Amino acid sequence: MDIRIGTDADRRFILEKYPYTSQVMNQGGYLVVAYESHEILGFSWAFRRKISVSIDKTEDFVNVIEVFKDENRCKGIGSLIVQKCINIAKENGSYQIRAYCDANNQSSHMLWIKNGFAISPVKMENGQIVGSYVAYVL
Ligand SMILES: CC(C)(COP(=O)(O)OP(=O)(O)OC[C@H]1O[C@@H](n2cnc3c(N)ncnc32)[C@H](O)[C@@H]1OP(=O)(O)O)[C@@H](O)C(=O)NCCC(=O)NCCS
């Protein structure tokens, strides 16, 4: 298993094979891919931005992380991708990594918990929990 920063060709391949990823894989971010036997098994797309309060620090926000096939899930591939994102963000001097998961996405919550992220549920005015921001200080 090779976990590496994705190339333009990897990006084009993912967009072509999984067109819905165009909604989450925008300009100005970076791709991480899990690659084995000439196949991309999973990927993440993250972008770096200034934390929008009066501190001079950046965060890497993971827009999407996915292991494509069910049969490849729960084998640690998602965690390898998360760890690669952590290393990249650290090397670039970011303060934290964040992501968002929908309230009903248990596997996503478990992925972030497994990798030591704090879970902050988002509560609407009507009391409904819509999801969670997850965060890891580097
Ligand atoms: C979220 C996702 C990327 C995780 O990838 P993965 O390769 O399965 O992750 P890992 O194997 O490293 O870790 C997942 C952990 O969650 C646990 N888990 C997964 N689904 C679970 C569930 N429904 N209930 C309880 N635990 C669950 C696994 O057992 C594993 O923990 P363990 O190793 O301690 O047993 C994958 O499930 C996926 O692609 N989901 C669809 C896309 C998605 O929802 N992405 C996130 C939002 S952008």
Short mmCIF file of C-alpha atoms and ligand atoms in Angstrom, two decimals:
data_model
loop_
_atom_site.label_atom_id
_atom_site.label_comp_id
_atom_site.label_asym_id
_atom_site.label_seq_id
_atom_site.Cartn_x
_atom_site.Cartn_y
_atom_site.Cartn_z
CA MET A 1 0.00 0.00 0.00
CA ASP A 2 1.39 3.35 -1.04
CA ILE A 3 -0.06 6.44 0.65
CA ARG A 4 1.10 9.52 -1.18
CA ILE A 5 0.23 12.98 -2.41
CA GLY A 6 -1.88 12.53 -5.54
CA THR A 7 -0.75 13.73 -8.96
CA ASP A 8 -2.84 15.63 -11.52
CA ALA A 9 -3.33 12.31 -13.30
CA ASP A 10 -4.67 10.74 -10.07
CA ARG A 11 -7.07 13.67 -9.69
CA ARG A 12 -8.32 13.32 -13.27
CA PHE A 13 -8.72 9.56 -12.80
CA ILE A 14 -10.81 9.99 -9.63
CA LEU A 15 -12.97 12.72 -11.20
CA GLU A 16 -13.63 10.55 -14.23
CA LYS A 17 -14.39 7.33 -12.33
CA TYR A 18 -16.31 8.97 -9.47
CA PRO A 19 -17.85 12.16 -10.99
CA TYR A 20 -19.57 13.13 -7.71
CA THR A 21 -16.14 13.92 -6.26
CA SER A 22 -16.11 17.14 -8.33
CA GLN A 23 -18.43 18.61 -5.66
CA VAL A 24 -15.79 18.22 -2.96
CA MET A 25 -12.51 18.24 -4.87
CA ASN A 26 -12.11 21.88 -5.81
CA GLN A 27 -9.20 24.04 -6.83
CA GLY A 28 -6.65 25.08 -4.24
CA GLY A 29 -6.41 21.89 -2.22
CA TYR A 30 -4.27 18.81 -2.08
CA LEU A 31 -5.00 15.20 -2.82
CA VAL A 32 -3.84 12.17 -0.83
CA VAL A 33 -4.33 8.75 -2.39
CA ALA A 34 -4.09 5.18 -1.16
CA TYR A 35 -2.71 3.21 -4.04
CA GLU A 36 -2.25 -0.54 -4.44
CA SER A 37 -1.75 -2.80 -7.45
CA HIS A 38 -2.34 0.04 -9.94
CA GLU A 39 -5.62 0.96 -8.24
CA ILE A 40 -6.61 3.99 -6.19
CA LEU A 41 -8.45 2.50 -3.21
CA GLY A 42 -9.24 5.75 -1.42
CA PHE A 43 -8.46 9.43 -1.25
CA SER A 44 -8.79 12.63 0.69
CA TRP A 45 -8.97 16.22 -0.45
CA ALA A 46 -7.93 18.97 1.97
CA PHE A 47 -7.17 22.65 1.80
CA ARG A 48 -5.18 25.02 3.97
CA ARG A 49 -6.61 28.28 5.22
CA LYS A 50 -6.07 30.93 7.84
CA ILE A 51 -8.04 30.27 11.02
CA SER A 52 -10.62 33.04 10.85
CA VAL A 53 -10.04 34.74 14.19
CA SER A 54 -7.33 37.13 15.31
CA ILE A 55 -4.56 34.55 15.58
CA ASP A 56 -1.86 34.09 13.02
CA LYS A 57 -2.36 30.38 12.40
CA THR A 58 -3.55 28.08 9.62
CA GLU A 59 -5.57 24.89 9.59
CA ASP A 60 -5.88 22.08 7.06
CA PHE A 61 -9.55 21.27 6.47
CA VAL A 62 -10.29 17.80 5.09
CA ASN A 63 -13.20 18.29 2.71
CA VAL A 64 -13.64 14.63 1.95
CA ILE A 65 -12.13 11.27 2.77
CA GLU A 66 -13.35 8.09 1.17
CA VAL A 67 -12.37 4.46 0.72
CA PHE A 68 -14.27 3.63 -2.44
CA LYS A 69 -15.23 -0.03 -2.11
CA ASP A 70 -17.08 -1.47 0.88
CA GLU A 71 -14.81 -4.50 0.92
CA ASN A 72 -11.76 -2.28 1.51
CA ARG A 73 -13.27 -0.42 4.47
CA CYS A 74 -12.42 -1.14 8.13
CA LYS A 75 -8.95 -2.32 7.12
CA GLY A 76 -7.06 0.77 8.24
CA ILE A 77 -6.82 2.50 4.85
CA GLY A 78 -8.80 5.56 5.99
CA SER A 79 -6.50 5.90 8.99
CA LEU A 80 -3.38 5.72 6.82
CA ILE A 81 -4.81 8.58 4.74
CA VAL A 82 -5.60 10.58 7.91
CA GLN A 83 -2.06 10.03 9.21
CA LYS A 84 -0.62 11.23 5.90
CA CYS A 85 -2.79 14.37 6.14
CA ILE A 86 -1.50 14.92 9.68
CA ASN A 87 2.11 14.65 8.49
CA ILE A 88 1.54 17.02 5.57
CA ALA A 89 -0.21 19.61 7.76
CA LYS A 90 2.55 19.36 10.39
CA GLU A 91 5.30 19.79 7.83
CA ASN A 92 3.54 22.90 6.56
CA GLY A 93 3.28 24.45 10.00
CA SER A 94 -0.51 24.32 10.36
CA TYR A 95 -1.90 24.50 13.89
CA GLN A 96 -4.74 21.99 13.46
CA ILE A 97 -6.65 19.68 11.15
CA ARG A 98 -10.44 19.82 11.01
CA ALA A 99 -13.23 18.08 9.16
CA TYR A 100 -17.00 17.81 9.30
CA CYS A 101 -19.13 14.68 9.45
CA ASP A 102 -22.86 14.26 9.21
CA ALA A 103 -24.63 13.20 12.41
CA ASN A 104 -25.65 9.81 11.03
CA ASN A 105 -22.22 8.95 9.61
CA GLN A 106 -21.01 6.52 12.25
CA SER A 107 -18.08 5.13 10.28
CA SER A 108 -16.73 8.62 9.69
CA HIS A 109 -17.04 9.50 13.39
CA MET A 110 -15.27 6.22 14.28
CA LEU A 111 -12.47 6.98 11.83
CA TRP A 112 -11.75 10.35 13.45
CA ILE A 113 -12.04 8.92 16.98
CA LYS A 114 -9.61 6.13 16.08
CA ASN A 115 -7.12 8.80 15.04
CA GLY A 116 -7.41 10.91 18.18
CA PHE A 117 -9.67 13.73 16.94
CA ALA A 118 -11.97 15.67 19.27
CA ILE A 119 -15.66 15.52 18.31
CA SER A 120 -17.75 18.71 18.59
CA PRO A 121 -21.42 18.11 17.71
CA VAL A 122 -23.21 20.99 15.99
CA LYS A 123 -26.60 21.77 17.54
CA MET A 124 -29.18 23.84 15.66
CA GLU A 125 -31.54 26.31 17.36
CA ASN A 126 -34.28 23.67 17.31
CA GLY A 127 -32.03 21.29 19.24
CA GLN A 128 -31.31 19.02 16.29
CA ILE A 129 -27.73 17.70 16.04
CA VAL A 130 -26.79 17.93 12.37
CA GLY A 131 -23.21 16.73 12.51
CA SER A 132 -19.86 17.18 14.15
CA TYR A 133 -16.73 19.20 13.54
CA VAL A 134 -13.71 17.07 14.35
CA ALA A 135 -10.36 18.60 15.22
CA TYR A 136 -6.79 17.54 15.95
CA VAL A 137 -4.12 19.90 17.26
CA LEU A 138 -0.83 19.12 15.54
C1 LIG B 1 -15.10 6.90 6.68
C2 LIG B 1 -14.16 5.97 5.90
C3 LIG B 1 -13.25 6.81 4.99
C4 LIG B 1 -13.29 5.18 6.88
O1 LIG B 1 -12.31 4.46 6.15
P1 LIG B 1 -11.76 3.06 6.70
O2 LIG B 1 -10.67 2.62 5.80
O3 LIG B 1 -12.88 2.12 6.92
O4 LIG B 1 -11.16 3.52 8.11
P2 LIG B 1 -10.31 2.65 9.16
O5 LIG B 1 -10.40 1.20 8.80
O6 LIG B 1 -8.97 3.26 9.29
O7 LIG B 1 -11.05 2.95 10.53
C5 LIG B 1 -12.42 2.88 10.65
C6 LIG B 1 -12.78 2.52 12.09
O8 LIG B 1 -14.16 2.75 12.28
C7 LIG B 1 -14.81 1.57 12.68
N1 LIG B 1 -16.13 1.58 12.09
C8 LIG B 1 -16.46 1.76 10.80
N2 LIG B 1 -17.80 1.70 10.63
C9 LIG B 1 -18.32 1.53 11.86
C10 LIG B 1 -19.64 1.41 12.37
N3 LIG B 1 -20.70 1.47 11.55
N4 LIG B 1 -19.82 1.24 13.69
C11 LIG B 1 -18.76 1.17 14.53
N5 LIG B 1 -17.46 1.28 14.11
C12 LIG B 1 -17.25 1.45 12.80
C13 LIG B 1 -13.94 0.46 12.16
O9 LIG B 1 -14.14 -0.74 12.87
C14 LIG B 1 -12.54 1.05 12.37
O10 LIG B 1 -12.12 0.96 13.72
P3 LIG B 1 -11.16 -0.26 14.23
O11 LIG B 1 -10.01 -0.34 13.32
O12 LIG B 1 -10.81 0.18 15.62
O13 LIG B 1 -12.01 -1.49 14.19
C15 LIG B 1 -14.99 4.93 5.04
O14 LIG B 1 -15.91 4.28 5.90
C16 LIG B 1 -15.75 5.57 3.90
O15 LIG B 1 -15.19 5.75 2.81
N6 LIG B 1 -17.03 5.95 4.09
C17 LIG B 1 -17.83 6.56 3.05
C18 LIG B 1 -17.40 7.98 2.78
C19 LIG B 1 -17.55 8.86 4.00
O16 LIG B 1 -18.55 8.81 4.70
N7 LIG B 1 -16.52 9.68 4.24
C20 LIG B 1 -16.48 10.59 5.39
C21 LIG B 1 -17.16 11.88 5.18
S1 LIG B 1 -16.42 12.88 3.94
#
